[in-house]
């Protein structure tokens, strides 16, 4: 299917690996000029080169920490008026509620709520002026169904979910949609870290927890990043203009609810 976004521009945060890179890859495959982002220059440059080789054209990247004002400024200097914005930042470390003081909560909210909101604030006016734009926030299935030891992430990402809910309804008349992607267990470094933390607490091998998670999922597996990227690209496409203000759960059916 032609997604109708060839030649559009996109900022994809946290895209040197994992789900961010999967989104950037799917968008680039659709002809979008993507700007990759990550904090570590070497992995980011390697990802940009691999993607450039894949699509046969240069792929730009900016090594910057988007959770900081300076990092966001550098990203926006390279692409001040993107047509598509994919916000994404690593979640805070797993842990116990009693371990998290005020500093930890502030850091989580800054990274997973305030930073994406500031990027949206900087880019949505031009989208609305042009009459077209797509904003996609990568959050977590924990927003809908809490996961053990991920309270910091869940709290901050839930704040982002609430903050963009009304904005999505305001911007839609100008051709701009805002949706949230809620990944469950996908085969990423982040998932490996979660399993490692849970395993250390339970005193069992991390591999056992992965096996249990796969067995408990209706699909009997964890998700593949490319599946996530394909959904991201579709929601960013010309065909998804009537999908707005939604929290799309991608978890293989793990959430047991009807709605």
CSV table of C-alpha atoms in Angstrom, one decimal:
chain,number,residue,atom,x,y,z
A,1,UNK,CA,0.0,0.0,0.0
A,2,UNK,CA,1.2,3.5,-0.9
A,3,UNK,CA,1.1,5.4,2.4
A,4,UNK,CA,1.0,8.7,0.6
A,5,UNK,CA,3.8,10.3,2.7
A,6,UNK,CA,6.7,10.2,0.3
A,7,UNK,CA,8.8,13.3,0.7
A,8,UNK,CA,7.4,14.2,4.1
A,9,UNK,CA,9.8,14.9,6.9
A,10,UNK,CA,9.9,13.2,10.3
A,11,UNK,CA,11.7,13.5,13.6
A,12,UNK,CA,11.9,10.1,15.3
A,13,UNK,CA,13.3,10.4,18.8
A,14,UNK,CA,15.2,7.5,20.4
A,15,UNK,CA,15.7,5.9,17.1
A,16,UNK,CA,19.2,4.5,17.2
A,17,UNK,CA,17.7,1.1,18.2
A,18,UNK,CA,14.6,-0.7,19.3
A,19,UNK,CA,11.1,0.5,18.6
A,20,UNK,CA,12.3,4.0,17.7
A,21,UNK,CA,14.5,2.6,14.9
A,22,UNK,CA,11.7,0.3,13.8
A,23,UNK,CA,9.4,3.3,13.4
A,24,UNK,CA,12.1,5.3,11.5
A,25,UNK,CA,12.8,2.3,9.2
A,26,UNK,CA,9.1,1.9,8.3
A,27,UNK,CA,8.8,5.6,7.6
A,28,UNK,CA,11.9,5.7,5.5
A,29,UNK,CA,10.7,2.7,3.5
A,30,UNK,CA,7.6,4.8,2.8
A,31,UNK,CA,9.7,7.6,1.4
A,32,UNK,CA,9.8,9.9,4.4
A,33,UNK,CA,12.9,11.9,5.0
A,34,UNK,CA,13.6,10.8,8.6
A,35,UNK,CA,15.9,12.4,11.2
A,36,UNK,CA,17.2,9.9,13.6
A,37,UNK,CA,18.1,10.7,17.2
A,38,UNK,CA,19.9,9.1,20.1
A,39,UNK,CA,22.1,10.0,22.9
A,40,UNK,CA,25.2,7.9,21.9
A,41,UNK,CA,26.9,9.1,18.7
A,42,UNK,CA,28.5,5.8,17.6
A,43,UNK,CA,25.4,3.6,17.7
A,44,UNK,CA,23.3,6.4,16.2
A,45,UNK,CA,25.7,6.9,13.3
A,46,UNK,CA,25.8,3.1,12.6
A,47,UNK,CA,22.0,3.0,12.6
A,48,UNK,CA,21.8,6.0,10.2
A,49,UNK,CA,24.3,4.3,7.8
A,50,UNK,CA,22.4,1.0,7.9
A,51,UNK,CA,19.1,2.8,7.1
A,52,UNK,CA,20.8,4.8,4.4
A,53,UNK,CA,22.1,1.7,2.8
A,54,UNK,CA,18.6,0.2,3.0
A,55,UNK,CA,16.7,3.0,1.4
A,56,UNK,CA,19.4,4.2,-1.0
A,57,UNK,CA,19.6,7.8,0.1
A,58,UNK,CA,21.3,9.8,2.9
A,59,UNK,CA,19.7,9.6,6.4
A,60,UNK,CA,20.4,12.5,8.8
A,61,UNK,CA,20.9,12.0,12.5
A,62,UNK,CA,21.4,14.2,15.6
A,63,UNK,CA,23.1,12.9,18.7
A,64,UNK,CA,21.3,14.7,21.5
A,65,UNK,CA,19.4,14.0,24.8
A,66,UNK,CA,15.9,15.1,24.0
A,67,UNK,CA,15.0,15.1,27.7
A,68,UNK,CA,17.1,18.3,27.9
A,69,UNK,CA,16.3,21.8,26.5
A,70,UNK,CA,19.6,21.9,24.7
A,71,UNK,CA,19.1,18.5,23.2
A,72,UNK,CA,15.6,19.4,21.8
A,73,UNK,CA,17.0,22.7,20.4
A,74,UNK,CA,19.7,20.8,18.5
A,75,UNK,CA,17.1,18.4,17.1
A,76,UNK,CA,14.8,21.2,16.0
A,77,UNK,CA,17.6,23.1,14.5
A,78,UNK,CA,18.2,20.2,12.1
A,79,UNK,CA,14.4,19.8,11.4
A,80,UNK,CA,12.5,22.8,12.6
A,81,UNK,CA,9.1,22.0,11.0
A,82,UNK,CA,8.6,18.2,10.6
A,83,UNK,CA,5.4,16.9,9.1
A,84,UNK,CA,5.7,13.8,11.4
A,85,UNK,CA,6.9,13.7,15.0
A,86,UNK,CA,7.5,10.5,16.9
A,87,UNK,CA,8.3,11.1,20.5
A,88,UNK,CA,10.2,8.4,22.4
A,89,UNK,CA,12.5,8.2,25.3
A,90,UNK,CA,13.9,5.4,27.4
A,91,UNK,CA,11.8,4.7,30.5
A,92,UNK,CA,13.3,5.1,34.0
A,93,UNK,CA,14.9,2.0,35.6
A,94,UNK,CA,12.6,-0.6,37.1
A,95,UNK,CA,12.4,-0.5,40.9
A,96,UNK,CA,10.4,-0.4,44.1
A,97,UNK,CA,8.1,2.4,45.1
A,98,UNK,CA,10.0,2.9,48.3
A,99,UNK,CA,13.2,3.5,46.4
A,100,UNK,CA,11.9,6.5,44.5
A,101,UNK,CA,12.3,9.9,46.0
A,102,UNK,CA,11.4,13.3,44.7
A,103,UNK,CA,14.5,13.5,42.4
A,104,UNK,CA,13.6,10.2,40.7
A,105,UNK,CA,10.0,11.3,40.1
A,106,UNK,CA,11.1,14.6,38.7
A,107,UNK,CA,13.5,12.9,36.3
A,108,UNK,CA,10.8,10.4,35.2
A,109,UNK,CA,8.3,13.2,34.5
A,110,UNK,CA,10.9,15.3,32.7
A,111,UNK,CA,11.9,12.5,30.4
A,112,UNK,CA,8.6,10.8,29.7
A,113,UNK,CA,6.1,13.7,30.0
A,114,UNK,CA,7.6,17.1,29.8
A,115,UNK,CA,10.1,16.5,27.1
A,116,UNK,CA,7.6,15.1,24.6
A,117,UNK,CA,5.2,17.8,25.4
A,118,UNK,CA,7.8,20.5,24.7
A,119,UNK,CA,8.6,18.9,21.3
A,120,UNK,CA,5.0,18.9,20.5
A,121,UNK,CA,4.7,22.5,21.6
A,122,UNK,CA,7.5,23.4,19.3
A,123,UNK,CA,6.3,21.6,16.2
A,124,UNK,CA,2.5,21.6,16.2
A,125,UNK,CA,2.0,25.3,15.2
A,126,UNK,CA,3.6,24.8,11.8
A,127,UNK,CA,1.7,21.5,11.3
A,128,UNK,CA,-1.6,23.3,12.0
A,129,UNK,CA,-0.7,26.2,9.7
A,130,UNK,CA,0.1,23.8,6.9
A,131,UNK,CA,-3.1,21.8,7.5
A,132,UNK,CA,-1.4,18.4,7.9
A,133,UNK,CA,0.6,16.7,10.6
A,134,UNK,CA,1.0,13.5,12.5
A,135,UNK,CA,2.2,13.2,16.1
A,136,UNK,CA,2.8,9.8,17.6
A,137,UNK,CA,3.9,9.2,21.2
A,138,UNK,CA,5.5,5.9,22.1
A,139,UNK,CA,4.4,5.2,25.6
A,140,UNK,CA,3.8,1.8,27.2
A,141,UNK,CA,1.1,-0.9,27.7
A,142,UNK,CA,1.7,-0.2,31.4
A,143,UNK,CA,-0.4,3.0,30.9
A,144,UNK,CA,-3.4,0.7,30.5
A,145,UNK,CA,-2.3,-2.4,32.5
A,146,UNK,CA,0.3,-1.7,35.2
A,147,UNK,CA,3.5,-3.8,35.1
A,148,UNK,CA,5.4,-4.7,38.3
A,149,UNK,CA,8.4,-2.4,39.1
A,150,UNK,CA,7.5,0.1,36.3
A,151,UNK,CA,5.7,2.6,38.5
A,152,UNK,CA,7.9,5.6,37.6
A,153,UNK,CA,7.4,5.0,33.9
A,154,UNK,CA,3.7,4.3,34.2
A,155,UNK,CA,3.1,7.5,36.2
A,156,UNK,CA,5.0,9.8,33.9
A,157,UNK,CA,3.6,8.3,30.7
A,158,UNK,CA,0.1,8.4,32.0
A,159,UNK,CA,0.6,12.1,32.5
A,160,UNK,CA,1.6,12.5,28.9
A,161,UNK,CA,-1.4,10.5,27.8
A,162,UNK,CA,-3.8,12.8,29.7
A,163,UNK,CA,-2.0,16.0,28.5
A,164,UNK,CA,-2.4,15.2,24.8
A,165,UNK,CA,-5.9,14.0,25.0
A,166,UNK,CA,-7.6,17.4,24.7
A,167,UNK,CA,-4.9,18.7,22.3
A,168,UNK,CA,-5.7,15.9,19.9
A,169,UNK,CA,-9.3,17.1,19.7
A,170,UNK,CA,-8.3,20.7,19.3
A,171,UNK,CA,-5.8,20.1,16.5
A,172,UNK,CA,-7.8,17.6,14.4
A,173,UNK,CA,-9.7,20.4,12.6
A,174,UNK,CA,-6.4,21.6,11.2
A,175,UNK,CA,-5.5,18.2,9.8
A,176,UNK,CA,-3.2,17.2,12.6
A,177,UNK,CA,-3.7,13.9,14.5
A,178,UNK,CA,-2.1,12.8,17.8
A,179,UNK,CA,-2.1,9.2,18.8
A,180,UNK,CA,-0.3,7.1,21.4
A,181,UNK,CA,1.3,3.7,20.7
A,182,UNK,CA,1.3,1.5,23.8
A,183,UNK,CA,3.8,-1.4,23.3
A,184,UNK,CA,3.6,-4.5,25.3
A,185,UNK,CA,6.5,-7.0,25.3
A,186,UNK,CA,8.6,-6.4,22.2
A,187,UNK,CA,12.0,-8.0,21.6
A,188,UNK,CA,14.2,-5.0,22.6
A,189,UNK,CA,17.0,-4.1,25.0
A,190,UNK,CA,14.4,-2.5,27.2
A,191,UNK,CA,12.5,-5.7,27.6
A,192,UNK,CA,15.7,-7.6,28.5
A,193,UNK,CA,16.4,-5.0,31.2
A,194,UNK,CA,12.9,-5.4,32.7
A,195,UNK,CA,13.2,-9.2,32.8
A,196,UNK,CA,16.7,-8.8,34.4
A,197,UNK,CA,15.4,-6.6,37.1
A,198,UNK,CA,12.4,-8.8,37.8
A,199,UNK,CA,14.6,-11.9,37.8
A,200,UNK,CA,17.0,-10.4,40.3
A,201,UNK,CA,14.1,-9.6,42.6
A,202,UNK,CA,12.6,-13.1,42.2
A,203,UNK,CA,15.9,-15.0,42.3
A,204,UNK,CA,15.2,-16.8,39.0
A,205,UNK,CA,17.0,-16.7,35.6
A,206,UNK,CA,15.8,-13.9,33.3
A,207,UNK,CA,15.4,-16.4,30.5
A,208,UNK,CA,12.7,-18.2,32.6
A,209,UNK,CA,10.7,-15.0,32.8
A,210,UNK,CA,10.8,-14.5,29.1
A,211,UNK,CA,9.6,-18.1,28.5
A,212,UNK,CA,6.7,-17.4,31.0
A,213,UNK,CA,5.8,-14.2,29.3
A,214,UNK,CA,5.7,-15.8,25.9
A,215,UNK,CA,3.6,-18.7,27.2
A,216,UNK,CA,1.2,-16.3,28.8
A,217,UNK,CA,0.6,-14.2,25.7
A,218,UNK,CA,-2.2,-15.3,23.3
A,219,UNK,CA,0.3,-15.2,20.4
A,220,UNK,CA,2.8,-17.3,22.5
A,221,UNK,CA,5.6,-14.9,21.7
A,222,UNK,CA,6.9,-11.4,22.2
A,223,UNK,CA,6.4,-8.7,19.5
A,224,UNK,CA,8.8,-8.0,16.7
A,225,UNK,CA,9.9,-4.4,16.4
A,226,UNK,CA,9.2,-4.3,12.7
A,227,UNK,CA,5.5,-5.0,13.5
A,228,UNK,CA,5.5,-2.0,15.7
A,229,UNK,CA,7.2,0.1,13.1
A,230,UNK,CA,4.6,-0.8,10.5
A,231,UNK,CA,1.7,0.4,12.7
A,232,UNK,CA,3.6,3.6,13.4
A,233,UNK,CA,4.0,4.3,9.7
A,234,UNK,CA,0.3,3.6,8.9
A,235,UNK,CA,-0.8,6.0,11.6
A,236,UNK,CA,1.5,8.6,10.1
A,237,UNK,CA,0.1,8.0,6.7
A,238,UNK,CA,-2.4,9.8,4.5
A,239,UNK,CA,-4.9,7.0,5.2
A,240,UNK,CA,-5.1,7.6,9.0
A,241,UNK,CA,-6.5,11.0,9.2
A,242,UNK,CA,-9.7,9.8,10.9
A,243,UNK,CA,-7.7,8.0,13.7
A,244,UNK,CA,-7.1,10.6,16.4
A,245,UNK,CA,-6.7,10.8,20.1
A,246,UNK,CA,-6.4,7.1,20.5
A,247,UNK,CA,-4.2,4.8,22.7
A,248,UNK,CA,-3.4,1.9,20.5
A,249,UNK,CA,-2.4,-1.2,22.5
A,250,UNK,CA,0.1,-3.5,20.8
A,251,UNK,CA,0.5,-6.4,23.1
A,252,UNK,CA,-0.6,-9.5,21.2
A,253,UNK,CA,-3.9,-9.5,23.2
A,254,UNK,CA,-2.3,-9.8,26.6
A,255,UNK,CA,-4.6,-7.2,28.1
A,256,UNK,CA,-7.7,-9.2,29.2
A,257,UNK,CA,-10.3,-6.5,28.8
A,258,UNK,CA,-13.1,-6.1,26.3
A,259,UNK,CA,-12.5,-2.4,25.7
